[in-house]
Short mmCIF file of C-alpha atoms in Angstrom, two decimals:
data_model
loop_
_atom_site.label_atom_id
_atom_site.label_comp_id
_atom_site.label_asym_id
_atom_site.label_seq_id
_atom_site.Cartn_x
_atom_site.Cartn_y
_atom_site.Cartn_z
CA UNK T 1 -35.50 -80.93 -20.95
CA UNK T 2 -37.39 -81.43 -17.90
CA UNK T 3 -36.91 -80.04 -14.19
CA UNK T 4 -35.86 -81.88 -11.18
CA UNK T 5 -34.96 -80.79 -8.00
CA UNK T 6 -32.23 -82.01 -6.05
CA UNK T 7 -29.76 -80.42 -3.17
CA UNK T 8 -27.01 -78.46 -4.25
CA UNK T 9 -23.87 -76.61 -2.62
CA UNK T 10 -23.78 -72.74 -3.50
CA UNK T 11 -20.44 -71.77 -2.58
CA UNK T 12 -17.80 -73.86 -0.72
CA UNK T 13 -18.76 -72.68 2.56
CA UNK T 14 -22.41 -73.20 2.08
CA UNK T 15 -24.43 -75.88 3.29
CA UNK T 16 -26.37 -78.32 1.13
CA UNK T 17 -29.90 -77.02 0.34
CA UNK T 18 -32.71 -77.62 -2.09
CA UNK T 19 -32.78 -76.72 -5.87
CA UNK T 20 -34.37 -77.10 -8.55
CA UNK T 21 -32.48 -77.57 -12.61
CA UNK T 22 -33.13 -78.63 -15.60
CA UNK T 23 -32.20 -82.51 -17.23
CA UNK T 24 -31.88 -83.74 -20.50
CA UNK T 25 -34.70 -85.65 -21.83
CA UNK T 26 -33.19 -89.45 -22.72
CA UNK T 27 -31.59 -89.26 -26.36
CA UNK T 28 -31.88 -92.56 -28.16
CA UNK T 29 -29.11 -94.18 -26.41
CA UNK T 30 -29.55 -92.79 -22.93
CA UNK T 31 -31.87 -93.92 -19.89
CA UNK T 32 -34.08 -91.71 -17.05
CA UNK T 33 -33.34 -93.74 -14.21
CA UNK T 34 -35.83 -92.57 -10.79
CA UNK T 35 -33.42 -92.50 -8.43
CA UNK T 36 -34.48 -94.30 -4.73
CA UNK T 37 -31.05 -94.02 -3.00
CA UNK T 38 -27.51 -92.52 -3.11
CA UNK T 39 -24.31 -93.24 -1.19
CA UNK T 40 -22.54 -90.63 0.47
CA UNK T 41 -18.83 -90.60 -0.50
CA UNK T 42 -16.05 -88.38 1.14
CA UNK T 43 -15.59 -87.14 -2.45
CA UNK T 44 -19.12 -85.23 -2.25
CA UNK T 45 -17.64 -84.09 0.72
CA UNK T 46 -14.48 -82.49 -1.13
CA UNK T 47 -15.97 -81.38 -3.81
CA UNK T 48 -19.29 -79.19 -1.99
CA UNK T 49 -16.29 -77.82 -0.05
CA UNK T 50 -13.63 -77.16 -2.94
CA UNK T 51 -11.23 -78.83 -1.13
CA UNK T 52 -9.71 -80.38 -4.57
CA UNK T 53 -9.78 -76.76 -5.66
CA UNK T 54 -11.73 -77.66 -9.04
CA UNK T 55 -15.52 -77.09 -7.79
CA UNK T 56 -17.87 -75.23 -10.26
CA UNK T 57 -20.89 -74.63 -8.23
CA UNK T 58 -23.56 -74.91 -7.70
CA UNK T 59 -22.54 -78.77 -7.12
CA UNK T 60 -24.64 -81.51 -6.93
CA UNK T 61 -22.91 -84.22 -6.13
CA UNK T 62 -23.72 -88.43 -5.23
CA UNK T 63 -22.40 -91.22 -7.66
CA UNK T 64 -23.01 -94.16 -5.32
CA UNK T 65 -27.30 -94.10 -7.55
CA UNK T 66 -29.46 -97.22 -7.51
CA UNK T 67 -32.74 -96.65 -8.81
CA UNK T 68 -35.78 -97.86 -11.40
CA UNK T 69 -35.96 -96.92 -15.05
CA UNK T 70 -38.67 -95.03 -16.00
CA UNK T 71 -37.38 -93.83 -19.69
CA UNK T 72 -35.56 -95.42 -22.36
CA UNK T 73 -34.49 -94.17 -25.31
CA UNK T 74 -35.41 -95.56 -28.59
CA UNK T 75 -32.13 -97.67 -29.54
CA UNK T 76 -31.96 -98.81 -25.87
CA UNK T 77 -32.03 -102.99 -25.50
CA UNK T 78 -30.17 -103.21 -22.55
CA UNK T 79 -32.73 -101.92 -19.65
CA UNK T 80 -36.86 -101.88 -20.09
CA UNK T 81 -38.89 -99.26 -17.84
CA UNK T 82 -39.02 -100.60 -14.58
CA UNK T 83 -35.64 -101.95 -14.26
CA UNK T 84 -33.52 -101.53 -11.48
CA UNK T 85 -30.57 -99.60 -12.54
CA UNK T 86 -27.52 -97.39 -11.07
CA UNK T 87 -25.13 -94.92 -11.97
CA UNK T 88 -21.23 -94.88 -10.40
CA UNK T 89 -18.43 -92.59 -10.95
CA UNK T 90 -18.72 -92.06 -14.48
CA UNK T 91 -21.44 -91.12 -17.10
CA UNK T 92 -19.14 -91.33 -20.28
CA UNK T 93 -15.52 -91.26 -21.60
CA UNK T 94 -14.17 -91.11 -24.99
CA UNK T 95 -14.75 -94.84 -25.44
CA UNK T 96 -12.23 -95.44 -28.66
CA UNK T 97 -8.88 -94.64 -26.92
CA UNK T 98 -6.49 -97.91 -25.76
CA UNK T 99 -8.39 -97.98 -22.13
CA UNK T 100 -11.51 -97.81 -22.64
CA UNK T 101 -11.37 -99.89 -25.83
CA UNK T 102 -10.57 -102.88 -22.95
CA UNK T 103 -13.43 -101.68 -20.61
CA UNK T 104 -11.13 -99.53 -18.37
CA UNK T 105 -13.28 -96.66 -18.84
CA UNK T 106 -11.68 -95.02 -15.44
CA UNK T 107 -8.82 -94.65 -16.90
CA UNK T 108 -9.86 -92.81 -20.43
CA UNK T 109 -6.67 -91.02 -21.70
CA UNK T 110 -8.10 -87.97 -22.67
CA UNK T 111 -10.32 -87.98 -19.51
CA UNK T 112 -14.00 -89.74 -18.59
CA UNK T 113 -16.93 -87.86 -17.69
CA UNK T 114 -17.72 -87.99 -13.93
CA UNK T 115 -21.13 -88.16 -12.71
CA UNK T 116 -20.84 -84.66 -10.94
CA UNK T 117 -18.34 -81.31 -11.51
CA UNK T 118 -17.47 -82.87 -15.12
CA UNK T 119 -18.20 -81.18 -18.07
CA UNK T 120 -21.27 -82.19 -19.70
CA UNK T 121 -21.07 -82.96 -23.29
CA UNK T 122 -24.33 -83.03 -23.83
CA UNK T 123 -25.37 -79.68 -22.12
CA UNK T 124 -22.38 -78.00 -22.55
CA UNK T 125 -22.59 -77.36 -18.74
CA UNK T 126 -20.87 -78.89 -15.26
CA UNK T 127 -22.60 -83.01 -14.74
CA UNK T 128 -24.92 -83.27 -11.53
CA UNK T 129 -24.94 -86.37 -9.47
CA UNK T 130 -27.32 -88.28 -7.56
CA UNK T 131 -28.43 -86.11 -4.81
CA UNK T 132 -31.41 -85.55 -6.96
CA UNK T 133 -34.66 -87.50 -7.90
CA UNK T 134 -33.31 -88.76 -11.30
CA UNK T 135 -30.90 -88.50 -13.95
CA UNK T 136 -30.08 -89.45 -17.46
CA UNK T 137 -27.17 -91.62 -18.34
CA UNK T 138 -26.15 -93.52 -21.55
CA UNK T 139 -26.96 -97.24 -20.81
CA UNK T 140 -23.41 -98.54 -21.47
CA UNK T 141 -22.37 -96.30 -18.35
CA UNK T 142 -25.69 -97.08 -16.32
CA UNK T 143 -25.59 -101.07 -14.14
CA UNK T 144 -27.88 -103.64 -13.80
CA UNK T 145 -28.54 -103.81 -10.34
CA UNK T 146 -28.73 -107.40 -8.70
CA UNK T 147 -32.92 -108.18 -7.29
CA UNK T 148 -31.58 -109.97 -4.40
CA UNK T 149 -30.18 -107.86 -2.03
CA UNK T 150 -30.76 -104.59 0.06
CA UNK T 151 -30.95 -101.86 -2.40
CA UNK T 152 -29.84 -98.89 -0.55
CA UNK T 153 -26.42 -101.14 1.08
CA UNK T 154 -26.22 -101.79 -2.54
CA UNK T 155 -25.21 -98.19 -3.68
CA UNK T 156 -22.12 -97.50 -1.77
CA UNK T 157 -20.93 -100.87 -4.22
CA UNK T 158 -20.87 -98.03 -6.83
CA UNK T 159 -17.43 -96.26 -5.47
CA UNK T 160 -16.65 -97.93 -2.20
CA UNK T 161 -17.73 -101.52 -3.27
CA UNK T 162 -15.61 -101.19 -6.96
CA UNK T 163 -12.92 -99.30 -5.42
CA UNK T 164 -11.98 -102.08 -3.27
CA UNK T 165 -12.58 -104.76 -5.20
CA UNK T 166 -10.88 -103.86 -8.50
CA UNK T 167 -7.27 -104.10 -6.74
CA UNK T 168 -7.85 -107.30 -5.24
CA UNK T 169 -8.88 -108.49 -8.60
CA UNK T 170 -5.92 -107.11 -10.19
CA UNK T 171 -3.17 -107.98 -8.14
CA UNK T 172 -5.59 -111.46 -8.06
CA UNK T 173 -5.50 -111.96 -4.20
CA UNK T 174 -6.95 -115.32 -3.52
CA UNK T 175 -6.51 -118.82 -1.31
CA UNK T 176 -3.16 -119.20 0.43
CA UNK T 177 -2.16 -115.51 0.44
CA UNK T 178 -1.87 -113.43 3.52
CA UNK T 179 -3.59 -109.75 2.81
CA UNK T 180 -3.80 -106.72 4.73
CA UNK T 181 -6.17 -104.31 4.93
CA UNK T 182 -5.44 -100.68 6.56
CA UNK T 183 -8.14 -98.96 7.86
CA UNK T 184 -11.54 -99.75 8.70
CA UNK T 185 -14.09 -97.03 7.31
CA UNK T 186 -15.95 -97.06 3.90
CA UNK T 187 -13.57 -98.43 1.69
CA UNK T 188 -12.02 -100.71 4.11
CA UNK T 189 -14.93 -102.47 6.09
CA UNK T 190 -15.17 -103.35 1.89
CA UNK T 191 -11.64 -104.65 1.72
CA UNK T 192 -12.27 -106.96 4.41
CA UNK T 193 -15.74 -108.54 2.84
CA UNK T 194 -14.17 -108.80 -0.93
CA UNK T 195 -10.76 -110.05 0.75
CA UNK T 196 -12.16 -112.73 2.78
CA UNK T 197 -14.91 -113.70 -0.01
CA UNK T 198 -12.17 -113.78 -2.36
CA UNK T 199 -10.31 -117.15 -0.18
CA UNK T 200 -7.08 -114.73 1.48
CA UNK T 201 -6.11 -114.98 5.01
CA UNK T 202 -7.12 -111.52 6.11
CA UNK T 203 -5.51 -109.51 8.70
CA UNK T 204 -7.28 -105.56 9.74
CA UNK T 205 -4.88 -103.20 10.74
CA UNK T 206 -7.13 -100.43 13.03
CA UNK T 207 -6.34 -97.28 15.07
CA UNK T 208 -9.16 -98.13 17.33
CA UNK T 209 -9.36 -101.25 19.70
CA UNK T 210 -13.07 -100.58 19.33
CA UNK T 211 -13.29 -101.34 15.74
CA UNK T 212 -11.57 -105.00 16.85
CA UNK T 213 -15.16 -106.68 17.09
CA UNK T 214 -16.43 -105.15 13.95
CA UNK T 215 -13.80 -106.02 12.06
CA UNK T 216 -13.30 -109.78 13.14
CA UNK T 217 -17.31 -109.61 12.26
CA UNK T 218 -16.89 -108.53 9.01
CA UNK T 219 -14.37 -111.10 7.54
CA UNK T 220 -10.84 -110.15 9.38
CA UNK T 221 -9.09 -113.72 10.76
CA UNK T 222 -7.09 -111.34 12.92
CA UNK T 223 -7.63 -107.52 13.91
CA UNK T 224 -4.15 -105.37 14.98
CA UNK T 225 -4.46 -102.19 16.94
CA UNK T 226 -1.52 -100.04 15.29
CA UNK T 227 -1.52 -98.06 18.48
CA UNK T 228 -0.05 -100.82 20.28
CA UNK T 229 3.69 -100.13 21.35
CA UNK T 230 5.62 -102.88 18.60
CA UNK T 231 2.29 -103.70 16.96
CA UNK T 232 3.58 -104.37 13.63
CA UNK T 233 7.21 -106.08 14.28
CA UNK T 234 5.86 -109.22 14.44
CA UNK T 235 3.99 -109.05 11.02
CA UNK T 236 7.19 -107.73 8.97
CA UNK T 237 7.74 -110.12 5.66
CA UNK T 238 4.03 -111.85 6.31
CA UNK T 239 2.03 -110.35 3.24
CA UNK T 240 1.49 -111.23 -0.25
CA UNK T 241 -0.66 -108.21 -0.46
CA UNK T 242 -1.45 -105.01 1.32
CA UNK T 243 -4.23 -103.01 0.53
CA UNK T 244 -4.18 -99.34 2.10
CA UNK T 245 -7.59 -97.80 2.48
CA UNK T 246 -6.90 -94.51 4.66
CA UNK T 247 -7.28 -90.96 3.93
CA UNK T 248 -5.01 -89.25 6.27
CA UNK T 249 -1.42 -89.13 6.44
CA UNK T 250 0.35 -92.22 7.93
CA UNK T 251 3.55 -93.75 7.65
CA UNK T 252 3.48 -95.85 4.39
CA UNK T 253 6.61 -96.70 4.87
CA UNK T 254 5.25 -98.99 8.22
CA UNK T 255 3.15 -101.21 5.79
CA UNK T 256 6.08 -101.84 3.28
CA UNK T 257 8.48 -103.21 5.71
CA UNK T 258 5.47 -105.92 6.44
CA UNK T 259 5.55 -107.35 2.54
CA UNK T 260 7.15 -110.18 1.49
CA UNK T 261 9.23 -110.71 -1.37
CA UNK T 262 7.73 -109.30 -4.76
CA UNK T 263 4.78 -108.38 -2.46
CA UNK T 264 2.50 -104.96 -3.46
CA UNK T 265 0.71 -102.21 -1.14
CA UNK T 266 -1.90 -101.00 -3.44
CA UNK T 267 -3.55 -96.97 -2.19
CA UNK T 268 -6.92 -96.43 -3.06
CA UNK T 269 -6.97 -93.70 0.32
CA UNK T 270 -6.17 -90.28 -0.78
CA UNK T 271 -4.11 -88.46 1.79
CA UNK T 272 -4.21 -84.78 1.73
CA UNK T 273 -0.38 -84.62 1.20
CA UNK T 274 2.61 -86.00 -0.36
CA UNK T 275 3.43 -89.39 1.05
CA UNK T 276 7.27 -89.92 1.65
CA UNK T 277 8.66 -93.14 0.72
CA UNK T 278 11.92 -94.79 2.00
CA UNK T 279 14.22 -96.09 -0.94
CA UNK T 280 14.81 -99.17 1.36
CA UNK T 281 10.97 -99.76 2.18
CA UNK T 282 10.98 -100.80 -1.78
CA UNK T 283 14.47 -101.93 -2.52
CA UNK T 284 15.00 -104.65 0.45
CA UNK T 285 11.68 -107.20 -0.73
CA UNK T 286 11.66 -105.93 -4.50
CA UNK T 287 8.64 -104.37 -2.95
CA UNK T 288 5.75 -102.86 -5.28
CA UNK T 289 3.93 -99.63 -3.78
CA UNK T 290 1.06 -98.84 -6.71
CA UNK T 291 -2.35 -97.38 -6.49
CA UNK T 292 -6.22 -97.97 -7.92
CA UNK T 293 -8.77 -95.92 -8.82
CA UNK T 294 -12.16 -97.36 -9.40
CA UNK T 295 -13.10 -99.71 -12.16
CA UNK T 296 -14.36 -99.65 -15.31
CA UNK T 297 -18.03 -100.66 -16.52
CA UNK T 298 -17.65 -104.45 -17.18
CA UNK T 299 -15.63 -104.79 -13.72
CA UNK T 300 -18.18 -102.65 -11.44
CA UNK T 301 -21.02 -104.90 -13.45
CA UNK T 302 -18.65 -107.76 -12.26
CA UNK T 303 -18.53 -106.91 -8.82
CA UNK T 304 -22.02 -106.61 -8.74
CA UNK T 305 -22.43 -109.99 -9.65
CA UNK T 306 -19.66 -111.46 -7.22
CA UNK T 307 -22.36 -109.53 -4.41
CA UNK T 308 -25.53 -111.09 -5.48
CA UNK T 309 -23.90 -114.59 -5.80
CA UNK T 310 -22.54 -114.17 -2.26
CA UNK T 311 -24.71 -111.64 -0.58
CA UNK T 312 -22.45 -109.07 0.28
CA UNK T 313 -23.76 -105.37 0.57
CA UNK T 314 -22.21 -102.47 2.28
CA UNK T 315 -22.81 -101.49 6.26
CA UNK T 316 -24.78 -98.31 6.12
CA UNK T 317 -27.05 -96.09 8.30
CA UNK T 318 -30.21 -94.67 6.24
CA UNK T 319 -30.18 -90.75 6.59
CA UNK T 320 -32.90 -87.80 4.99
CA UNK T 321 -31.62 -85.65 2.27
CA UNK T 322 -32.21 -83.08 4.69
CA UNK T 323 -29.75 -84.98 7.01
CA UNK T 324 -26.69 -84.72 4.52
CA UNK T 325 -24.56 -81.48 6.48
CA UNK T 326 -25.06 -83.14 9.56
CA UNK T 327 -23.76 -86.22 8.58
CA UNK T 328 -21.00 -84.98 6.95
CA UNK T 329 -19.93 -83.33 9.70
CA UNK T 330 -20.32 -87.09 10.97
CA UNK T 331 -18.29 -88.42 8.55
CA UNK T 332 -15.31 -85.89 9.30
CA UNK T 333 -15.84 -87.47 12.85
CA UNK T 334 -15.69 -91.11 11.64
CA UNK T 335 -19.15 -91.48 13.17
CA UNK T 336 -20.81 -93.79 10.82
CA UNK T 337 -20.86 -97.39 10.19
CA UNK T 338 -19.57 -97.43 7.09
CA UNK T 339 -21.35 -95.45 5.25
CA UNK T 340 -24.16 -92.68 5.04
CA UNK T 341 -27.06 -93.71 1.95
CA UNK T 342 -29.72 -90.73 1.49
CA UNK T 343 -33.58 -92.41 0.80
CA UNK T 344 -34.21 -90.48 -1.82
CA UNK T 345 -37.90 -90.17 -1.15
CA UNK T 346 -37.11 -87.51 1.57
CA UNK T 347 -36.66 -85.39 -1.44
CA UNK T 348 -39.71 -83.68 -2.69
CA UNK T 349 -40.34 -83.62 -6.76
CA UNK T 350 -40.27 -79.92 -8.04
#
């Protein structure tokens, strides 16, 4: 074991503050990776707060990690000290049932390990996540990290980057299809990059008329302000593909009517509350309405790639670890563009 220090939620109505813990030395199979940035996802945000009602604190949360190697264990080939490396979602999973056997880890049937507030195999206590200066992962769940592009935009790629992307790979949007994308925040300013990259005709639909630029500069062929009296009529039956990236409750049904035949709205938002869904918004088109979690290792390695070959990255604004409860009192706000990354260096070592 050896200590680290990282920042940790107490209680649920506690703010983020330093302390210090105890990791794992690498086993043979496992990698110490120094960690130089992590994303801030809304799910940190949830879990600090217990607003999934599953916390065990303290919490220490992040699992949007890029950083270098600086361990290896003895059977490791796949990284040498030094690497660059990072560390999404998950840290392990069963790895023999039907899912993960085909490299959909995310979906392990007796359940993967998360990077934070999952139960630690190896410790026998609750995983911490990236909001710390390193951690200690078993290389088949840790990512080679592409040399080419801007290593902190890089790390929301690690939830918001494979979130986004997975979906479009699935449902194989591509050249000559018409795709929407709802929402323009973390996941969706990703949408719009992977959904224009990936050859579709792309159309935002945004709350705010102010997001119009933005979004036309990220990728969108066409930006619709869904505040707009009759905003959507003229759209109904135009799209091969919908992808739905927002949190709060909205009317689902709104986005279904605008399918065409055999057409699919994918969720990867998680609204608070039960969404209701018209028979008819499904019946009429032989509409699909399905959702997506994130990928598993060989996709989110995948995705990777796909970035460094065409130099996408996330849009994010740099913050201090000792930044974090302001920002996410930012992020409640939708006051960032897209997405908060911590420089891990503002952490001091224990």
């Amino acid at each position: 074991m050896f200590i680290c220090t990282g920042y940790a939620a107490q209680s649920a109505d506690a703010p983020l503050a330093p302390y210090t813990f105890e990791r794992r030395d690498p086993g043979p199979s496992d990698i110490e990776i120094e960690i130089l940035y992590c994303g801030v996802c809304h799910s940190d945000l949830h879990t600090n707060r217990n607003e999934w009602h599953n916390s065990v604190y303290p919490t220490i949360t992040g699992h949007e990690v890029v950083g270098r190697v600086r361990r290896i264990g003895s059977a490791v080939t796949k990284f040498k000290v030094g690497d660059l490396a990072g560390v999404g979602c998950l840290v392990d999973s069963c790895r023999t049932c039907e899912n993960c056997a085909v490299g959909l880890e995310q979906y392990c049937i007796p359940g993967a390990t998360g990077t934070y507030n999952s139960p630690d195999k190896h410790t026998g206590k609750m995983t911490y996540g990236g909001y710390s200066k390193a951690i200690v992962v078993d290389d088949y769940f840790a990512l080679k990290i592409p040399e080419n592009l801007d290593l902190a935009a890089v790390a929301p790629l690690l939830c918001a980057g494979i979130t986004t992307y997975s979906p479009l790979r699935h449902w194989k949007v591509g050249p000559g299809q018409t795709v929407g994308i709802v929402g323009l925040g973390g996941l969706g300013h990703m949408g719009v990059k992977f959904a224009r990259a990936f050859g579709a005709h792309v159309v935002l639909f945004t709350t705010s008329e102010s997001k119009r630029a933005d979004g036309e500069r990220l990728g969108a062929h066409e930006v619709v302000v869904t505040r707009e009296p009759d905003a959507l009529k003229p759209w109904a039956g135009k799209f091969d593909f919908i992808l739905d990236c927002v949190s709060a409750d909205h009317d689902i049904n709104a986005y279904l009517n605008l399918l065409r035949r055999d057409g699919t709205l994918c969720l990867v938002g998680a609204p608070e509350n039960p969404q209701p869904i018209a028979a008819f918004s499904l019946l009429g088109g032989r509409h699909s309405f399905a959702g997506s979690g994130i990928g598993g290792l060989p996709e989110t390695q995948e995705m990777l790639d796909f970035c460094a070959e065409h130099g996408i990255t996330s849009d994010i604004e740099m913050i201090a670890i000792d930044q974090i409860n302001t920002a996410y009192e930012r992020m409640l706000k939708s006051d960032v563009k897209y997405r908060f990354v911590i420089d891990m260096a503002t952490l001091p070592a224990a």
